[in-house]
Coordinates of C-alpha atoms and ligand atoms in Angstrom, one line a residue:
M119 CA -18.6 -9.3 14.6
M120 CA -17.0 -6.5 16.7
I121 CA -16.9 -6.6 20.4
I122 CA -16.6 -3.0 21.5
M123 CA -15.1 -2.6 24.9
R124 CA -16.0 0.2 27.3
A125 CA -13.7 3.2 27.4
G126 CA -11.3 2.3 30.2
A127 CA -11.8 -1.5 30.1
S128 CA -8.9 -3.1 31.8
P129 CA -6.3 -5.2 30.1
K130 CA -7.5 -8.2 32.0
E131 CA -11.1 -7.7 30.8
I132 CA -9.8 -7.4 27.2
D133 CA -7.7 -10.6 27.6
T134 CA -10.6 -12.5 29.0
V135 CA -12.7 -11.6 25.9
V136 CA -9.9 -12.5 23.6
E137 CA -9.6 -15.9 25.2
R138 CA -13.3 -16.5 24.9
V139 CA -13.2 -15.5 21.2
Q140 CA -10.4 -18.0 20.6
S141 CA -12.2 -20.7 22.6
F142 CA -14.9 -20.7 20.0
G143 CA -12.3 -21.3 17.3
L144 CA -12.6 -17.6 16.1
R145 CA -9.7 -15.3 15.4
A146 CA -9.4 -12.2 17.6
H147 CA -8.0 -9.0 16.0
I148 CA -7.5 -6.2 18.4
S149 CA -7.8 -2.6 17.4
T150 CA -6.7 -0.2 20.0
G151 CA -8.3 3.1 19.3
E152 CA -7.8 6.5 21.0
E153 CA -10.8 5.9 23.3
R154 CA -11.5 2.3 23.3
T155 CA -10.5 -1.2 22.2
I156 CA -12.4 -3.1 19.6
I157 CA -12.0 -6.8 19.3
G158 CA -12.9 -8.2 15.9
A159 CA -14.0 -11.8 16.1
I160 CA -13.6 -13.4 12.7
G161 CA -14.6 -16.8 11.6
E162 CA -15.9 -18.5 8.5
G163 CA -19.2 -17.5 7.1
K164 CA -22.1 -16.4 9.3
T165 CA -21.5 -19.0 12.1
V166 CA -19.7 -16.2 13.9
Y167 CA -23.0 -14.6 14.7
N168 CA -24.2 -17.6 16.7
Y169 CA -21.7 -16.5 19.4
M170 CA -22.8 -12.9 19.7
D171 CA -24.8 -13.4 22.8
Q172 CA -21.8 -15.0 24.5
F173 CA -20.0 -11.7 24.8
I174 CA -22.7 -9.1 25.6
R175 CA -22.6 -9.6 29.4
M176 CA -18.9 -10.0 29.8
D177 CA -17.1 -7.5 32.1
G178 CA -15.8 -4.5 30.2
V179 CA -17.9 -5.1 27.1
D180 CA -20.0 -2.2 25.9
R181 CA -21.7 -3.8 22.9
V182 CA -21.4 -6.4 20.2
V183 CA -22.2 -5.5 16.6
P184 CA -22.0 -7.4 13.4
I185 CA -19.8 -6.0 10.6
S186 CA -22.0 -5.6 7.6
R187 CA -19.3 -5.5 4.9
P188 CA -17.8 -8.7 3.5
Y189 CA -14.4 -7.3 4.3
K190 CA -14.1 -7.0 8.0
L191 CA -10.7 -5.9 9.2
A192 CA -10.3 -3.5 6.3
S193 CA -13.6 -1.8 7.0
R194 CA -14.1 1.6 8.7
E195 CA -16.7 -0.1 10.8
F196 CA -14.0 -2.2 12.4
R197 CA -11.6 0.7 12.7
P198 CA -13.0 4.2 12.5
D199 CA -9.6 5.9 12.9
V200 CA -7.4 6.1 9.8
S201 CA -4.4 3.6 9.9
V202 CA -1.2 5.5 10.1
F203 CA 2.1 3.7 10.1
P204 CA 5.7 4.5 9.4
I205 CA 7.8 3.4 6.5
D206 CA 11.2 4.0 7.9
G207 CA 10.4 7.3 9.6
V208 CA 7.8 8.6 7.0
Q209 CA 4.2 8.4 8.2
V210 CA 1.8 6.9 5.7
G211 CA -1.9 7.6 6.1
A212 CA -1.3 10.9 8.0
N213 CA -2.4 14.3 6.8
E214 CA 0.8 14.6 4.8
I215 CA 1.2 13.2 1.3
V216 CA 3.9 10.6 0.8
I217 CA 5.6 10.3 -2.6
I218 CA 7.2 7.1 -3.8
A219 CA 9.2 7.5 -7.0
G220 CA 11.8 5.7 -9.1
P221 CA 12.2 3.7 -12.2
C222 CA 9.7 1.0 -13.3
S223 CA 12.7 -1.4 -13.4
V224 CA 16.1 -1.3 -12.0
E225 CA 18.3 -1.5 -15.1
S226 CA 21.8 -0.5 -14.1
R227 CA 23.8 1.1 -11.3
S228 CA 24.1 4.4 -13.0
Q229 CA 20.4 4.5 -14.0
L230 CA 19.2 3.7 -10.5
L231 CA 21.6 5.9 -8.6
E232 CA 21.0 8.9 -10.8
T233 CA 17.2 8.5 -10.5
A234 CA 17.4 7.9 -6.7
H235 CA 19.4 11.1 -6.1
A236 CA 17.2 13.1 -8.4
V237 CA 13.9 12.0 -6.9
R238 CA 15.3 12.5 -3.4
E239 CA 16.4 16.0 -4.2
A240 CA 12.9 16.8 -5.6
G241 CA 11.2 15.6 -2.4
A242 CA 10.4 11.9 -2.8
H243 CA 10.1 9.9 0.4
A244 CA 10.7 6.4 -0.9
L245 CA 12.4 4.8 -3.9
R246 CA 10.6 2.3 -6.1
G247 CA 12.3 -0.1 -8.5
G248 CA 11.2 -3.4 -9.8
V249 CA 13.7 -6.3 -9.9
Y250 CA 11.1 -9.0 -10.6
K251 CA 8.9 -7.7 -13.4
P252 CA 5.5 -9.0 -14.5
R253 CA 5.8 -8.5 -18.2
T254 CA 3.1 -9.3 -20.8
S255 CA 5.7 -10.9 -23.0
P256 CA 8.1 -13.6 -21.8
Y257 CA 10.6 -12.1 -24.3
S258 CA 10.6 -8.7 -22.6
F259 CA 13.1 -7.7 -19.9
Q260 CA 12.2 -9.6 -16.7
G261 CA 14.2 -7.6 -14.2
L262 CA 17.7 -8.0 -12.6
G263 CA 16.6 -10.1 -9.6
E264 CA 19.1 -10.2 -6.7
A265 CA 21.6 -8.0 -8.5
G266 CA 19.0 -5.3 -8.7
L267 CA 18.3 -5.6 -5.0
E268 CA 22.0 -5.0 -4.3
L269 CA 21.7 -1.8 -6.4
M270 CA 18.6 -0.8 -4.5
A271 CA 20.5 -1.3 -1.2
E272 CA 23.2 1.0 -2.5
A273 CA 20.7 3.7 -3.4
R274 CA 19.2 3.5 0.0
E275 CA 22.6 3.8 1.6
Q276 CA 23.4 6.9 -0.4
T277 CA 20.0 8.6 -0.2
G278 CA 18.4 7.3 3.0
M279 CA 15.2 6.4 1.1
P280 CA 13.2 3.3 2.1
L281 CA 12.7 0.9 -0.8
V282 CA 9.6 -0.4 -2.5
S283 CA 9.8 -3.4 -4.9
E284 CA 7.4 -5.9 -6.4
V285 CA 7.1 -9.5 -5.2
M286 CA 5.8 -11.9 -7.7
R287 CA 6.1 -15.3 -5.9
E288 CA 6.1 -16.3 -2.3
E289 CA 9.6 -17.8 -2.6
Q290 CA 11.0 -14.3 -3.3
I291 CA 9.8 -12.9 0.1
P292 CA 12.8 -13.9 2.2
L293 CA 15.3 -12.4 -0.2
L294 CA 13.2 -9.3 -0.9
T295 CA 12.6 -8.5 2.7
R296 CA 16.4 -8.6 3.4
F297 CA 16.7 -5.6 1.2
I298 CA 13.5 -3.7 0.9
D299 CA 11.0 -2.0 3.2
V300 CA 7.7 -2.4 1.3
L301 CA 6.5 -5.4 -0.7
Q302 CA 4.5 -4.3 -3.7
V303 CA 1.8 -6.7 -4.9
G304 CA 1.2 -5.8 -8.5
A305 CA -2.1 -5.4 -10.3
R306 CA -1.7 -8.8 -12.0
N307 CA -1.3 -10.5 -8.6
M308 CA -4.0 -8.7 -6.7
Q309 CA -6.1 -11.9 -6.6
N310 CA -3.2 -14.3 -6.2
Y311 CA -4.5 -15.5 -2.9
A312 CA -1.5 -17.7 -2.1
L313 CA 0.7 -14.6 -2.5
L314 CA -1.6 -12.5 -0.4
H315 CA -1.6 -15.1 2.3
A316 CA 2.2 -15.1 2.3
V317 CA 2.7 -11.4 2.4
G318 CA 0.1 -11.4 5.2
E319 CA 2.4 -13.5 7.2
S320 CA 5.4 -11.3 6.6
Q321 CA 5.7 -8.3 8.9
H322 CA 6.7 -6.0 6.0
P323 CA 4.3 -3.3 4.9
V324 CA 2.5 -4.2 1.7
L325 CA 1.6 -1.9 -1.2
L326 CA -1.4 -3.6 -2.8
K327 CA -2.3 -2.4 -6.3
R328 CA -5.8 -2.7 -7.7
G329 CA -6.2 -5.3 -10.4
M330 CA -6.9 -3.8 -13.8
M331 CA -10.3 -5.5 -13.9
A332 CA -11.0 -5.6 -10.2
T333 CA -13.8 -3.8 -8.4
I334 CA -13.2 -1.7 -5.3
E335 CA -14.8 -4.4 -3.2
E336 CA -12.5 -7.0 -4.7
L337 CA -9.5 -4.8 -3.9
L338 CA -10.7 -4.6 -0.3
M339 CA -11.2 -8.4 -0.1
A340 CA -7.7 -8.8 -1.3
A341 CA -6.5 -6.5 1.5
E342 CA -8.6 -8.5 3.9
Y343 CA -6.5 -11.6 3.0
I344 CA -3.4 -9.8 4.1
L345 CA -4.9 -8.3 7.2
S346 CA -6.5 -11.6 8.3
H347 CA -3.1 -13.2 8.2
G348 CA -1.8 -10.8 10.7
N349 CA -0.2 -8.0 8.7
R350 CA -1.9 -4.7 9.5
R351 CA 0.3 -2.5 7.3
V352 CA -1.4 -2.4 3.9
I353 CA -1.4 0.6 1.5
L354 CA -4.0 0.4 -1.3
C355 CA -3.1 1.7 -4.7
E356 CA -5.4 2.8 -7.5
R357 CA -3.5 2.3 -10.8
G358 CA -6.1 2.6 -13.4
I359 CA -8.6 0.1 -14.7
R360 CA -9.4 -1.2 -18.2
T361 CA -12.3 0.4 -19.9
F362 CA -13.4 0.8 -23.5
E363 CA -11.3 4.0 -23.6
N364 CA -8.1 3.5 -25.5
S365 CA -6.6 6.9 -25.7
T366 CA -4.8 6.2 -22.4
R367 CA -3.3 2.9 -21.2
N368 CA -5.8 2.6 -18.4
T369 CA -8.6 4.8 -17.1
T370 CA -7.8 6.4 -13.8
D371 CA -10.7 5.7 -11.5
I372 CA -10.4 8.9 -9.5
N373 CA -13.7 7.9 -7.8
A374 CA -11.9 5.1 -6.1
I375 CA -10.1 7.5 -3.8
P376 CA -13.0 9.0 -2.0
V377 CA -14.9 5.7 -2.1
L378 CA -12.0 3.8 -0.5
K379 CA -11.4 6.6 2.0
E380 CA -15.0 6.1 3.1
L381 CA -15.0 2.3 3.2
T382 CA -11.6 1.6 4.7
H383 CA -9.2 3.0 7.3
L384 CA -6.2 1.9 5.1
P385 CA -4.0 4.5 3.4
V386 CA -4.9 5.0 -0.3
I387 CA -2.4 6.1 -2.9
L388 CA -2.5 6.6 -6.6
D389 CA -0.2 5.6 -9.5
P390 CA -0.6 8.2 -12.2
S391 CA 2.0 6.5 -14.4
H392 CA 0.3 3.2 -15.0
S393 CA -3.1 4.7 -14.8
T394 CA -2.4 7.0 -17.8
G395 CA 0.5 5.2 -19.6
N396 CA 1.7 8.6 -20.9
W397 CA 4.2 10.9 -19.2
S398 CA 2.4 14.0 -20.4
Y399 CA -0.7 13.2 -18.4
V400 CA 1.1 12.1 -15.2
S401 CA 1.3 15.5 -13.4
A402 CA -2.3 16.3 -14.1
I403 CA -3.5 13.0 -12.6
A404 CA -1.1 13.3 -9.7
R405 CA -2.7 16.7 -8.9
A406 CA -6.2 15.3 -9.3
A407 CA -5.4 12.4 -6.9
V408 CA -4.2 14.7 -4.2
A409 CA -7.2 17.0 -4.7
A410 CA -9.5 13.9 -4.3
G411 CA -7.9 12.9 -1.0
A412 CA -5.1 10.4 -1.8
D413 CA -2.6 9.8 0.9
G414 CA 0.3 9.5 -1.5
L415 CA 1.5 8.8 -5.0
I416 CA 3.8 6.3 -6.7
V417 CA 5.4 7.7 -9.8
E418 CA 7.8 6.3 -12.4
V419 CA 10.9 8.4 -13.1
H420 CA 13.7 7.6 -15.5
P421 CA 16.7 9.7 -16.5
K422 CA 16.4 8.7 -20.1
P423 CA 12.9 7.4 -20.7
E424 CA 13.5 6.8 -24.4
T425 CA 16.0 4.1 -23.5
A426 CA 14.0 2.5 -20.6
L427 CA 13.7 -1.3 -20.6
S428 CA 10.1 -1.0 -19.3
D429 CA 7.4 1.7 -19.2
G430 CA 9.6 4.5 -20.7
R431 CA 6.5 6.1 -22.3
Q432 CA 5.0 6.8 -19.0
S433 CA 8.1 7.7 -17.1
L434 CA 8.8 11.3 -16.1
K435 CA 12.3 12.8 -16.5
P436 CA 13.7 14.0 -13.2
E437 CA 13.1 17.7 -13.9
R438 CA 9.4 17.0 -14.7
F439 CA 9.1 15.0 -11.6
A440 CA 10.5 17.9 -9.6
E441 CA 7.9 20.2 -11.1
M442 CA 5.2 17.7 -10.4
V443 CA 6.2 17.6 -6.7
Q444 CA 5.8 21.4 -6.5
Q445 CA 2.4 21.3 -8.1
V446 CA 1.2 18.6 -5.8
K447 CA 2.4 20.6 -2.8
T448 CA 0.3 23.6 -4.0
I449 CA -2.8 21.4 -4.4
A450 CA -2.2 19.6 -1.0
Q451 CA -2.0 23.0 0.7
A452 CA -5.2 24.1 -1.0
V453 CA -7.1 21.2 0.5
G454 CA -5.6 21.6 4.0
R455 CA -2.9 19.1 3.7
D456 CA 0.8 19.2 2.8
V457 CA 3.5 17.0 1.3
A458 CA 5.4 15.2 4.1
P459 CA 8.8 16.6 4.9
V460 CA 11.8 14.6 3.8
P461 CA 13.4 13.2 6.9
A462 CA 17.0 14.3 7.5
H463 CA 19.4 11.5 6.7
Q464 CA 23.0 11.3 7.5
T465 CA 24.1 9.4 4.4
S466 CA 27.2 7.2 4.6
T467 CA 28.8 9.4 1.9
Q468 CA 28.2 12.5 4.0
A469 CA 29.4 10.8 7.2
Q470 CA 32.8 10.1 5.8
Ligands
PEP58 C1 4.8 -1.4 -11.8 O1 4.6 -0.8 -10.7 O2 5.8 -1.3 -12.5 C2 3.7 -2.3 -12.2 C3 4.0 -3.4 -13.0 O3 2.5 -1.9 -11.9 P1 1.0 -2.6 -12.0 O4 1.1 -3.9 -11.2 O5 0.1 -1.6 -11.5 O6 0.8 -2.8 -13.5
MN59 MN1 5.9 0.0 -14.6

């Protein structure tokens, strides 16, 4: 349930309500909006509603309402304002579109640095690069692990871009978070509840990709795991779902963007690379995503896609990526938005 405080309720009144929520063994999640504070009281099942009357007459309380959706903290009911949070100086969820780009996998120093500089030049805000790869075949390249993280750190040092990389197992979190800014939970792990719990306890932003056979509600329930363990910074990512259609790797569920924007306050981005599986469709779907209201994109870029150790077929060459960014900018402006500016960065190379 949501305990909606009056506009101007005092901190003491808020604290007293929070203490009472906790005294019933419920968890209190505080959302401080522009006008008023909402306290989410979350517990198991419907028992939470037995306590509703306990709050109605408390000082500072305006009203108490149930949250009708199965996901609570992720819902717009709980938080009507869009969640906006910074990833190293770039605001995600704001009116401006954020672009994350880079190779599917970190393969070598030259491959990563070349890509990083090229995407930065073209206007990307963050660098992606997998070092732990969830591959269908155990005989395919599995990622460089820690050595790849060292390379990512070098790319960050040279370009100033924050880093996004996939976590596959809980044990990888301490190492990954020493190097990177955003933990990606991949499609195959969207319902790995132990992993969701663990990233929920980390204070790093999480990029949660939709499972290839997950409904929108299941995606939101997965986000709820992360939020309910205390981590508020979750970015949702549509990356295509499996359908009977086999002319593309996946089917981009473009509907998911307006649907998610209606149901949740969390930022929503789209991955046109995995959702099409073919570089020649990537720009078209990136444009469609922005037209449909996405808050950002995550795009695979490789300097020599034909030699890539993973997902070369769907990777854009840097010059195509630069064209895509320009096209996306035009579309963003046509719908009253823009692409976020690239923050100025004094690179260590420039500083010398
Ligand atoms: C990836 O981003 O390289 C990846 C494996 O994506 P997904 O989990 O969406 O398949
Ligand atoms: Mn990939």
